[in-house]
Amino acid sequence: MKFASLLLLATYAAPPASAYVVHPNPFPATTALRHLRDDRSSRCVPVTHNHLVTTTTGRTATRLNYKGESNEGGSNNFSLRDGDDSSSSSSSNANVWSVLANTERWISDTLDRSNQAELTRQQQQKNKNDNGKMHFADDKGEVKQQQRGGAGGMKDNPYARKEVSYVCETGSELASVVGGVFRRVREARELGESHGRGVEARLGETTDASQPATMRQTNVVVIPNCDELSTFQTFDKLVQAINQARRAARDFVLKKKDDDDGIKDWVVSINCAHLHPMYGMPTPEEQLASLKHEEQEGEVDVNLQEYKKRRDEARRSPYPSVIVEVMSTPPPDFGSRRDEAVAEAAARDTTGSKAEEDADVTSDDVRRLEALFAMSAAKKSSSADDPFYDALGEAFGKKQIMTQTPLSMAQTWVLQNDPAFNEQTSTFTKSDTRHVDAAYEYVFNNLAMLNAADGDATLCLLDRPKRGQKSYVVLPNFLPTSATSFDRFAGQVSNIVRVMPSLADRLMISTFHPEHVVKSTQAPVPIIVITWK
């Protein structure tokens, strides 16, 4: 089941602003701006942490205390420096208040306008139907509709109860912003998976055959301080590249965990959409092409133009924003869940009783153990090794114990096989992630760190890194058995970098992998190589 994004709700039959329940951000690494509200006043307590700030509002709270011009005219032009005049306008934390307030106000006003237009349309339709009535039986359909939709005749909107979280990414570095977007995708996936595991665990403990609950949540990530995203074309290409990378991940051959607990995996669907102050505004080239097309057609569809205009206006938010929606649905059930739960409970009882029977120790077992220890003491080891390591060899079947880590193995191999390696400028980082979204997050966070060191001489020994400097990202548990999938992952990273103005012409991405055909690139572990041009 597809679920629409917040933008489409603002266009057609969107719920009233008071129907939105905004909950705290569930992710532990984020920071909440907790709005403490009562019937008489509204005050906020900020808690700062890194570059992330979230805000939560109550059901009845649709406005925040902030300074700025009213938005009754529908204008979207807000300043990043609204707020208290006594505070520093250059501080990111001070700007967060106005950013979140303006975003919430814009969403509220957009929904109010769409709801008012829907009520007007329904009233006109009702008047038209009243004029055409010829028998009292014509009122039956209207009565049923009012019973379904309430006193106002409005239909139930399933999105009125959707949970919404607001997050502000205050970073100005585009690579860190991309890493933050993938972080939100990862956290949304983890939230959906944890919801599914919790529901399955509860169903396994009881014989109740109730239908599992589906989880849906929306996260609005506001990006106010990144100057590279000021144009809609750049932002649109970036979001499209991120979505394309997420779609390509469906074909990757991932390594499954060994500790499979047997719990059915829920279907976690994540959708990423975007809002922008200049959403849909064409470039001069696009305007010229549109005029030529209209001239060739010889006619203009006024209704289509009005539809496109309203659609674009509904997505012109005060600041560039990414909407991350997650939906966690139960796995396909081809049988009765009650029968399955009863069978699992019976199997657990049988296993428990069998384990209790096996737990009894007899006198024969004790005699066998005594004879075994006496035999091992009588034998004399012919090994020249230390008795401790000899005992370990006997216990593990003469296996060798290696003290090398994946990072040290990668460093040793690169030192011996990569002629471009420079011990003074090259860097190594490692991540144990197995998931695609976490790998994207880690790679782009590394790019942000390296780019920051490039621009700040205090973060590195050189004023600027030398041309050809390499950074090695070691991912030992990510796609270790498929070189094709790993190369495609690196290709998607390159596609995202190409649409980033600050890094498009400065980076080259390559790979080393154990499954490569060419021997010169057969590293012991998967490695992403970032080369600065």
Coordinates of C-alpha atoms in Angstrom, one line a residue:
M1 CA 0.0 0.0 0.0
K2 CA 1.5 3.3 -1.1
F3 CA 1.3 6.2 1.3
A4 CA 1.3 9.7 0.1
S5 CA 3.8 12.3 1.3
L6 CA 3.0 15.4 3.3
L7 CA 3.2 17.5 0.2
L8 CA 0.3 15.7 -1.5
L9 CA -1.8 16.1 1.7
A10 CA -1.4 19.9 1.4
T11 CA -2.9 19.8 -2.1
Y12 CA -5.9 17.5 -1.8
A13 CA -8.2 16.9 1.1
A14 CA -5.5 17.5 3.7
P15 CA -6.5 17.3 7.4
P16 CA -6.8 20.4 9.5
A17 CA -3.7 21.7 11.2
S18 CA -5.1 20.9 14.7
A19 CA -5.3 17.3 13.6
Y20 CA -1.6 16.8 13.3
V21 CA 0.0 15.3 16.4
V22 CA 3.7 16.0 16.5
H23 CA 5.7 13.7 18.7
P24 CA 9.2 13.8 20.0
N25 CA 11.9 12.5 17.7
P26 CA 12.3 8.8 18.7
F27 CA 15.9 8.5 17.8
P28 CA 18.3 8.7 20.8
A29 CA 21.0 10.6 19.0
T30 CA 18.9 13.6 18.2
T31 CA 18.0 16.5 20.4
A32 CA 14.5 17.7 21.1
L33 CA 13.3 21.2 21.7
R34 CA 10.6 20.4 24.3
H35 CA 7.7 22.7 24.1
L36 CA 6.2 23.1 27.6
R37 CA 2.7 24.4 27.1
D38 CA -0.3 25.2 29.2
D39 CA -3.6 27.0 28.7
R40 CA -2.2 30.4 29.3
S41 CA 1.3 30.6 28.0
S42 CA 3.8 28.9 25.6
R43 CA 7.4 28.6 26.4
C44 CA 10.2 26.4 25.0
V45 CA 13.3 24.9 26.6
P46 CA 16.2 24.4 24.1
V47 CA 18.6 21.5 24.4
T48 CA 21.5 21.8 21.9
H49 CA 23.5 18.8 20.7
N50 CA 25.9 18.7 17.7
H51 CA 24.1 20.1 14.6
L52 CA 20.7 18.5 15.1
V53 CA 17.6 20.1 16.7
T54 CA 14.1 18.7 16.8
T55 CA 10.8 20.3 17.8
T56 CA 7.6 18.7 19.0
T57 CA 4.2 20.3 19.4
G58 CA 0.9 19.2 20.9
R59 CA -2.4 18.5 19.3
T60 CA -3.9 21.8 20.2
A61 CA -0.7 23.8 19.7
T62 CA -0.4 25.0 16.1
R63 CA 1.4 28.2 16.7
L64 CA 4.7 29.2 18.3
N65 CA 5.9 32.4 19.9
Y66 CA 8.1 34.1 17.4
K67 CA 8.7 37.5 15.8
G68 CA 8.1 38.1 12.1
E69 CA 5.5 39.3 9.7
S70 CA 2.2 37.4 9.5
N71 CA 1.6 35.0 6.6
E72 CA -2.0 35.8 5.9
G73 CA -1.1 36.7 2.4
G74 CA 0.4 33.3 1.7
S75 CA 4.0 34.6 1.3
N76 CA 6.8 32.0 1.8
N77 CA 9.7 34.5 2.1
F78 CA 11.1 34.1 5.7
S79 CA 14.4 35.3 7.0
L80 CA 16.8 33.0 8.8
R81 CA 17.4 35.7 11.3
D82 CA 14.0 36.2 12.8
G83 CA 13.7 35.9 16.5
D84 CA 14.9 37.8 19.6
D85 CA 16.8 40.9 18.7
S86 CA 19.0 40.5 21.8
S87 CA 20.4 37.1 20.5
S88 CA 23.1 36.7 18.0
S89 CA 21.7 36.4 14.5
S90 CA 24.7 34.5 13.3
S91 CA 24.2 31.7 15.8
S92 CA 22.7 28.5 14.3
N93 CA 21.0 27.6 17.6
A94 CA 19.3 31.1 17.6
N95 CA 18.1 30.6 14.0
V96 CA 16.6 27.2 14.8
W97 CA 13.6 28.8 16.6
S98 CA 12.5 30.9 13.6
V99 CA 13.3 28.1 11.2
L100 CA 11.0 25.6 13.0
A101 CA 8.4 28.2 13.7
N102 CA 8.2 29.4 10.1
T103 CA 8.0 25.8 8.8
E104 CA 5.2 24.9 11.2
R105 CA 3.3 28.1 10.3
W106 CA 3.7 27.4 6.6
I107 CA 2.4 23.9 6.9
S108 CA -0.5 25.1 9.1
D109 CA -1.5 27.8 6.7
T110 CA -1.2 25.6 3.6
L111 CA -3.4 22.9 5.2
D112 CA -5.9 25.6 6.3
R113 CA -6.2 26.9 2.8
S114 CA -6.7 23.5 1.3
N115 CA -9.3 22.5 3.9
Q116 CA -11.2 25.8 3.3
A117 CA -11.2 25.2 -0.4
E118 CA -12.5 21.6 0.1
L119 CA -15.3 22.9 2.4
T120 CA -16.2 25.5 -0.2
R121 CA -16.3 22.9 -2.9
Q122 CA -18.5 20.5 -0.8
Q123 CA -20.9 23.4 0.1
Q124 CA -21.3 24.3 -3.6
Q125 CA -21.9 20.6 -4.4
K126 CA -24.4 20.4 -1.6
N127 CA -26.3 23.5 -2.9
K128 CA -26.3 22.0 -6.4
N129 CA -27.7 18.7 -5.1
D130 CA -30.4 20.5 -3.0
N131 CA -31.6 22.3 -6.1
G132 CA -31.9 19.1 -8.0
K133 CA -33.8 17.1 -5.4
M134 CA -37.3 15.9 -6.4
H135 CA -38.1 13.3 -3.6
F136 CA -37.4 12.9 0.1
A137 CA -35.5 9.6 -0.7
D138 CA -32.7 11.7 -2.2
D139 CA -31.7 12.7 1.4
K140 CA -30.6 9.1 2.3
G141 CA -27.3 9.4 0.6
E142 CA -26.5 12.6 2.3
V143 CA -27.4 11.3 5.7
K144 CA -25.1 8.3 5.3
Q145 CA -22.3 10.5 4.2
Q146 CA -22.7 12.7 7.3
Q147 CA -22.7 9.7 9.5
R148 CA -19.4 8.5 8.0
G149 CA -17.8 11.9 7.9
G150 CA -19.1 13.5 11.1
A151 CA -21.2 16.6 11.6
G152 CA -19.4 18.6 8.9
G153 CA -19.8 15.9 6.3
M154 CA -16.0 15.6 5.9
K155 CA -14.7 12.2 5.1
D156 CA -12.3 10.5 7.5
N157 CA -8.7 11.2 6.6
P158 CA -6.3 8.5 7.6
Y159 CA -3.4 11.0 7.6
A160 CA -5.0 13.1 10.4
R161 CA -3.5 10.7 13.0
K162 CA -0.1 10.5 11.4
E163 CA 2.9 11.1 13.7
V164 CA 5.1 14.0 12.5
S165 CA 8.5 15.0 13.8
Y166 CA 10.4 18.2 12.9
V167 CA 14.2 18.2 12.7
C168 CA 16.6 21.0 11.8
E169 CA 19.9 20.2 10.2
T170 CA 21.9 23.4 11.0
G171 CA 25.1 22.3 9.1
S172 CA 26.3 24.4 6.2
E173 CA 28.5 21.6 4.6
L174 CA 26.6 19.8 1.8
A175 CA 28.4 16.5 2.4
S176 CA 27.3 16.5 6.1
V177 CA 23.8 17.4 5.0
V178 CA 23.7 14.3 2.7
G179 CA 25.1 12.2 5.5
G180 CA 22.4 13.6 7.8
V181 CA 19.6 12.6 5.3
F182 CA 20.9 9.1 5.1
R183 CA 21.1 9.0 8.9
R184 CA 17.4 9.9 9.0
V185 CA 16.7 7.1 6.5
R186 CA 18.7 4.6 8.6
E187 CA 16.9 5.7 11.8
A188 CA 13.5 5.4 10.1
R189 CA 14.4 1.8 9.0
E190 CA 15.6 0.9 12.4
L191 CA 12.4 2.3 14.0
G192 CA 10.3 0.2 11.6
E193 CA 12.3 -2.9 12.2
S194 CA 12.2 -2.5 16.0
H195 CA 8.4 -2.0 15.8
G196 CA 8.1 -5.3 13.8
R197 CA 10.3 -7.2 16.2
G198 CA 8.3 -5.9 19.2
V199 CA 5.0 -6.9 17.7
E200 CA 6.2 -10.4 16.7
A201 CA 7.6 -10.9 20.2
R202 CA 4.2 -10.0 21.7
L203 CA 2.4 -12.2 19.3
G204 CA 4.7 -15.1 20.2
E205 CA 4.0 -14.8 23.9
T206 CA 0.2 -14.9 23.5
T207 CA -2.3 -16.9 21.6
D208 CA -4.3 -13.8 20.6
A209 CA -5.1 -13.8 16.9
S210 CA -5.5 -10.0 16.7
Q211 CA -4.3 -8.2 13.6
P212 CA -0.8 -6.6 14.0
A213 CA -0.7 -2.9 14.1
T214 CA 0.9 -1.0 11.2
M215 CA 3.3 1.8 12.1
R216 CA 3.5 5.0 10.1
Q217 CA 5.6 8.1 10.9
T218 CA 6.8 11.3 9.1
N219 CA 10.0 13.1 9.7
V220 CA 10.4 16.7 8.3
V221 CA 14.1 17.5 8.0
V222 CA 14.6 21.3 7.5
I223 CA 17.9 22.4 6.0
P224 CA 18.1 26.2 6.4
N225 CA 21.9 27.0 6.3
C226 CA 23.3 25.2 3.3
D227 CA 23.9 27.8 0.6
E228 CA 24.5 25.2 -2.1
L229 CA 20.9 24.2 -1.9
S230 CA 19.5 27.7 -2.5
T231 CA 18.6 26.8 -6.1
F232 CA 15.8 24.3 -6.7
Q233 CA 17.5 22.6 -9.6
T234 CA 20.5 21.6 -7.4
F235 CA 18.3 20.4 -4.6
D236 CA 16.0 18.5 -6.9
K237 CA 19.0 16.7 -8.6
L238 CA 20.5 15.8 -5.2
V239 CA 17.2 14.3 -3.8
Q240 CA 16.7 12.4 -7.1
A241 CA 20.2 11.0 -6.9
I242 CA 19.7 9.9 -3.3
N243 CA 16.4 8.2 -4.2
Q244 CA 18.1 6.5 -7.1
A245 CA 20.8 5.2 -4.8
R246 CA 18.2 3.8 -2.5
R247 CA 16.4 2.1 -5.3
A248 CA 19.7 0.5 -6.6
A249 CA 20.3 -1.0 -3.2
R250 CA 17.5 -3.5 -3.8
D251 CA 19.8 -5.5 -6.1
F252 CA 22.8 -5.7 -3.7
V253 CA 23.8 -9.0 -2.3
L254 CA 24.0 -8.4 1.5
K255 CA 25.5 -10.6 4.1
K256 CA 22.9 -11.9 6.5
K257 CA 23.5 -12.0 10.2
D258 CA 24.4 -15.4 11.8
D259 CA 22.2 -14.9 14.8
D260 CA 18.9 -15.3 13.0
D261 CA 16.2 -15.5 15.7
G262 CA 13.5 -16.8 13.4
I263 CA 11.3 -13.8 13.8
K264 CA 9.6 -12.8 10.6
D265 CA 10.9 -9.7 9.0
W266 CA 8.4 -6.9 8.6
V267 CA 8.1 -4.9 5.4
V268 CA 9.6 -1.5 6.1
S269 CA 8.9 1.1 3.3
I270 CA 10.7 4.5 3.3
N271 CA 9.7 7.4 1.1
C272 CA 11.8 10.5 0.6
A273 CA 10.2 13.7 -0.9
H274 CA 11.4 17.3 -0.9
L275 CA 10.1 20.8 -0.5
H276 CA 11.8 24.0 -1.6
P277 CA 11.0 27.8 -1.6
M278 CA 11.5 27.8 -5.4
Y279 CA 9.9 24.4 -6.1
G280 CA 8.8 24.0 -9.7
M281 CA 10.1 27.4 -10.8
P282 CA 11.5 26.8 -14.4
T283 CA 14.8 28.0 -15.6
P284 CA 14.9 30.4 -18.6
E285 CA 15.7 27.5 -20.9
E286 CA 12.6 25.6 -19.6
Q287 CA 10.4 28.6 -20.0
L288 CA 11.5 29.1 -23.6
A289 CA 10.9 25.4 -24.4
S290 CA 7.4 25.6 -22.8
L291 CA 6.6 28.7 -24.9
K292 CA 7.7 26.9 -28.1
H293 CA 5.6 23.9 -27.2
E294 CA 2.5 26.0 -26.6
E295 CA 3.1 27.8 -29.9
Q296 CA 3.3 24.5 -31.7
E297 CA 0.2 23.1 -30.0
G298 CA -1.8 26.2 -30.8
E299 CA -3.8 26.0 -27.6
V300 CA -3.3 26.3 -23.8
D301 CA -5.0 24.1 -21.2
V302 CA -6.0 26.6 -18.5
N303 CA -7.1 23.9 -16.1
L304 CA -3.8 22.0 -16.4
Q305 CA -1.8 25.2 -15.8
E306 CA -3.9 26.0 -12.7
Y307 CA -3.4 22.4 -11.4
K308 CA 0.4 22.6 -11.9
K309 CA 0.5 26.0 -10.2
R310 CA -1.4 24.9 -7.1
R311 CA 0.7 21.7 -6.9
D312 CA 4.0 23.7 -7.0
E313 CA 2.8 26.3 -4.5
A314 CA 1.8 23.5 -2.0
R315 CA 5.5 22.4 -2.0
R316 CA 7.1 25.8 -1.7
S317 CA 8.2 25.7 1.9
P318 CA 10.1 28.4 3.6
Y319 CA 13.4 26.4 3.6
P320 CA 14.7 23.4 1.7
S321 CA 13.3 20.3 3.4
V322 CA 13.3 16.6 3.0
I323 CA 10.2 14.5 4.1
V324 CA 11.2 11.0 5.3
E325 CA 8.1 8.8 5.7
V326 CA 8.4 5.3 7.1
M327 CA 5.7 2.6 7.1
S328 CA 6.2 -0.8 8.8
T329 CA 3.7 -3.5 7.8
P330 CA 3.4 -7.1 8.9
P331 CA 4.8 -9.8 6.6
P332 CA 2.3 -11.6 4.3
D333 CA 0.2 -14.0 6.4
F334 CA -0.7 -17.1 4.3
G335 CA -2.3 -18.9 7.2
S336 CA -3.9 -18.3 10.6
R337 CA -1.7 -16.4 13.0
R338 CA -3.6 -18.0 15.9
D339 CA -2.7 -21.6 14.8
E340 CA 0.9 -20.5 14.3
A341 CA 1.1 -19.0 17.8
V342 CA -0.4 -22.1 19.4
A343 CA 2.1 -24.3 17.6
E344 CA 5.0 -22.2 18.6
A345 CA 3.8 -22.2 22.3
A346 CA 3.5 -26.0 22.2
A347 CA 7.0 -26.3 20.7
R348 CA 8.5 -24.2 23.4
D349 CA 6.8 -26.3 26.1
T350 CA 8.2 -29.5 24.5
T351 CA 11.7 -28.0 24.3
G352 CA 11.6 -26.9 27.9
S353 CA 10.6 -30.3 29.2
K354 CA 13.2 -32.0 27.1
A355 CA 15.9 -29.6 28.4
E356 CA 14.8 -30.4 32.0
E357 CA 15.2 -34.1 31.4
D358 CA 18.7 -33.6 29.9
A359 CA 19.7 -31.5 32.9
D360 CA 19.8 -34.6 35.2
V361 CA 23.4 -35.8 35.8
T362 CA 23.9 -39.5 36.7
S363 CA 26.7 -41.3 38.5
D364 CA 27.9 -42.8 35.2
D365 CA 28.5 -39.3 33.8
V366 CA 30.6 -38.5 36.8
R367 CA 32.7 -41.6 36.4
R368 CA 33.3 -40.9 32.7
L369 CA 34.5 -37.4 33.5
E370 CA 36.9 -38.7 36.1
A371 CA 38.4 -41.2 33.7
L372 CA 38.7 -38.5 31.0
F373 CA 40.6 -36.1 33.3
A374 CA 42.9 -38.9 34.5
M375 CA 43.7 -39.9 30.9
S376 CA 44.6 -36.3 30.0
A377 CA 46.8 -35.9 33.0
A378 CA 48.7 -39.1 32.2
K379 CA 49.5 -38.0 28.7
K380 CA 52.6 -35.9 28.1
S381 CA 52.4 -33.3 25.4
S382 CA 55.1 -33.5 22.7
S383 CA 54.5 -29.9 21.6
A384 CA 57.2 -27.3 22.2
D385 CA 54.6 -24.5 22.6
D386 CA 53.4 -23.1 25.9
P387 CA 50.8 -25.5 27.6
F388 CA 48.2 -22.7 27.5
Y389 CA 48.4 -22.2 23.7
D390 CA 48.7 -26.0 23.2
A391 CA 45.4 -26.4 25.2
L392 CA 43.8 -23.7 23.0
G393 CA 44.9 -25.5 19.9
E394 CA 43.4 -28.8 21.2
A395 CA 40.1 -27.0 22.0
F396 CA 39.7 -25.2 18.7
G397 CA 41.0 -28.0 16.4
K398 CA 44.5 -26.7 15.8
K399 CA 43.2 -23.4 14.4
Q400 CA 45.5 -20.4 14.3
I401 CA 44.6 -17.4 16.3
M402 CA 45.3 -14.2 14.3
T403 CA 45.7 -10.9 16.1
Q404 CA 45.2 -8.8 12.9
T405 CA 42.1 -6.7 12.6
P406 CA 40.4 -5.9 9.3
L407 CA 41.8 -2.4 9.5
S408 CA 45.4 -3.6 10.0
M409 CA 45.0 -6.1 7.1
A410 CA 43.8 -3.4 4.8
Q411 CA 46.6 -1.1 5.8
T412 CA 49.2 -3.8 5.2
W413 CA 47.7 -4.7 1.8
V414 CA 47.5 -1.1 0.6
L415 CA 51.1 -0.4 1.7
Q416 CA 52.3 -3.4 -0.4
N417 CA 50.0 -3.1 -3.4
D418 CA 49.0 0.6 -3.9
P419 CA 51.9 2.6 -5.4
A420 CA 50.0 5.9 -4.9
F421 CA 49.8 5.4 -1.1
N422 CA 51.4 8.2 0.9
E423 CA 51.9 7.6 4.6
Q424 CA 51.9 11.4 5.3
T425 CA 48.7 12.3 3.6
S426 CA 46.6 9.1 3.3
T427 CA 44.0 8.3 5.9
F428 CA 42.2 5.1 6.9
T429 CA 38.7 4.8 8.5
K430 CA 36.7 1.7 9.3
S431 CA 33.0 0.9 9.8
D432 CA 31.4 -2.5 10.7
T433 CA 28.0 -1.7 9.2
R434 CA 26.1 -4.2 7.1
H435 CA 23.3 -2.0 5.9
V436 CA 23.3 0.2 2.8
D437 CA 21.9 3.4 4.3
A438 CA 24.5 3.3 7.2
A439 CA 27.3 2.8 4.6
Y440 CA 26.2 5.8 2.6
E441 CA 26.0 7.8 5.9
Y442 CA 29.5 6.8 6.9
V443 CA 31.0 7.6 3.5
F444 CA 29.5 11.1 3.2
N445 CA 30.4 11.9 6.8
N446 CA 34.0 11.1 5.9
L447 CA 33.7 13.3 2.9
A448 CA 32.4 16.1 5.1
M449 CA 35.3 15.6 7.6
L450 CA 37.9 15.6 4.8
N451 CA 36.4 18.6 3.1
A452 CA 36.4 20.5 6.4
A453 CA 40.1 19.7 6.9
D454 CA 40.7 20.9 3.3
G455 CA 39.1 24.3 4.1
D456 CA 40.6 24.8 7.6
A457 CA 44.4 24.8 7.9
T458 CA 44.1 24.2 11.7
L459 CA 42.6 20.8 11.1
C460 CA 45.5 19.5 9.1
L461 CA 49.2 20.0 8.8
L462 CA 49.0 21.3 5.2
D463 CA 47.1 24.4 4.1
R464 CA 45.5 22.3 1.3
P465 CA 45.9 18.5 0.7
K466 CA 48.2 17.5 -2.1
R467 CA 46.7 16.5 -5.4
G468 CA 46.2 12.8 -5.5
Q469 CA 45.7 12.4 -1.8
K470 CA 43.8 9.2 -1.0
S471 CA 41.4 8.3 1.8
Y472 CA 40.6 4.6 2.4
V473 CA 37.2 3.7 3.9
V474 CA 37.4 0.1 5.1
L475 CA 34.0 -1.8 5.2
P476 CA 34.8 -5.4 6.2
N477 CA 31.2 -6.5 6.7
F478 CA 29.5 -4.6 3.9
L479 CA 29.0 -6.6 0.7
P480 CA 32.0 -8.9 1.4
T481 CA 30.9 -11.6 -1.1
S482 CA 29.8 -9.5 -4.1
A483 CA 32.3 -7.3 -5.9
T484 CA 29.6 -6.3 -8.4
S485 CA 27.3 -5.0 -5.7
F486 CA 30.2 -3.1 -4.1
D487 CA 31.2 -1.5 -7.3
R488 CA 27.6 -0.4 -7.9
F489 CA 27.5 1.1 -4.4
A490 CA 30.6 3.1 -5.3
G491 CA 29.0 4.1 -8.5
Q492 CA 25.9 5.5 -6.7
V493 CA 28.3 7.4 -4.4
S494 CA 29.9 9.0 -7.5
N495 CA 26.5 9.9 -8.9
I496 CA 25.5 11.8 -5.7
V497 CA 28.9 13.5 -5.6
R498 CA 28.5 14.7 -9.2
V499 CA 25.4 16.8 -8.3
M500 CA 27.2 18.4 -5.3
P501 CA 28.7 21.7 -6.6
S502 CA 31.5 21.9 -4.1
L503 CA 32.7 18.3 -4.7
A504 CA 31.7 17.5 -8.3
D505 CA 35.1 18.1 -9.9
R506 CA 37.3 17.3 -6.9
L507 CA 36.8 13.6 -6.2
M508 CA 37.2 10.2 -7.8
I509 CA 35.7 7.1 -6.2
S510 CA 37.3 3.6 -6.7
T511 CA 37.2 0.2 -5.0
F512 CA 39.3 -2.7 -3.8
H513 CA 37.4 -6.0 -3.1
P514 CA 38.4 -9.6 -2.4
E515 CA 36.2 -10.9 -5.3
H516 CA 37.7 -8.7 -8.0
V517 CA 38.9 -10.5 -11.1
V518 CA 42.0 -8.3 -11.4
K519 CA 44.6 -9.5 -8.9
S520 CA 46.0 -6.0 -8.3
T521 CA 42.7 -4.9 -6.7
Q522 CA 42.0 -8.0 -4.7
A523 CA 42.2 -6.6 -1.2
P524 CA 41.5 -8.8 1.8
V525 CA 38.5 -6.7 2.8
P526 CA 36.2 -4.3 0.8
I527 CA 37.7 -0.8 0.6
I528 CA 36.3 2.5 -0.8
V529 CA 39.1 4.7 -2.1
I530 CA 38.5 8.5 -2.2
T531 CA 41.0 10.3 -4.4
W532 CA 41.3 14.1 -4.4
K533 CA 41.9 15.5 -7.9

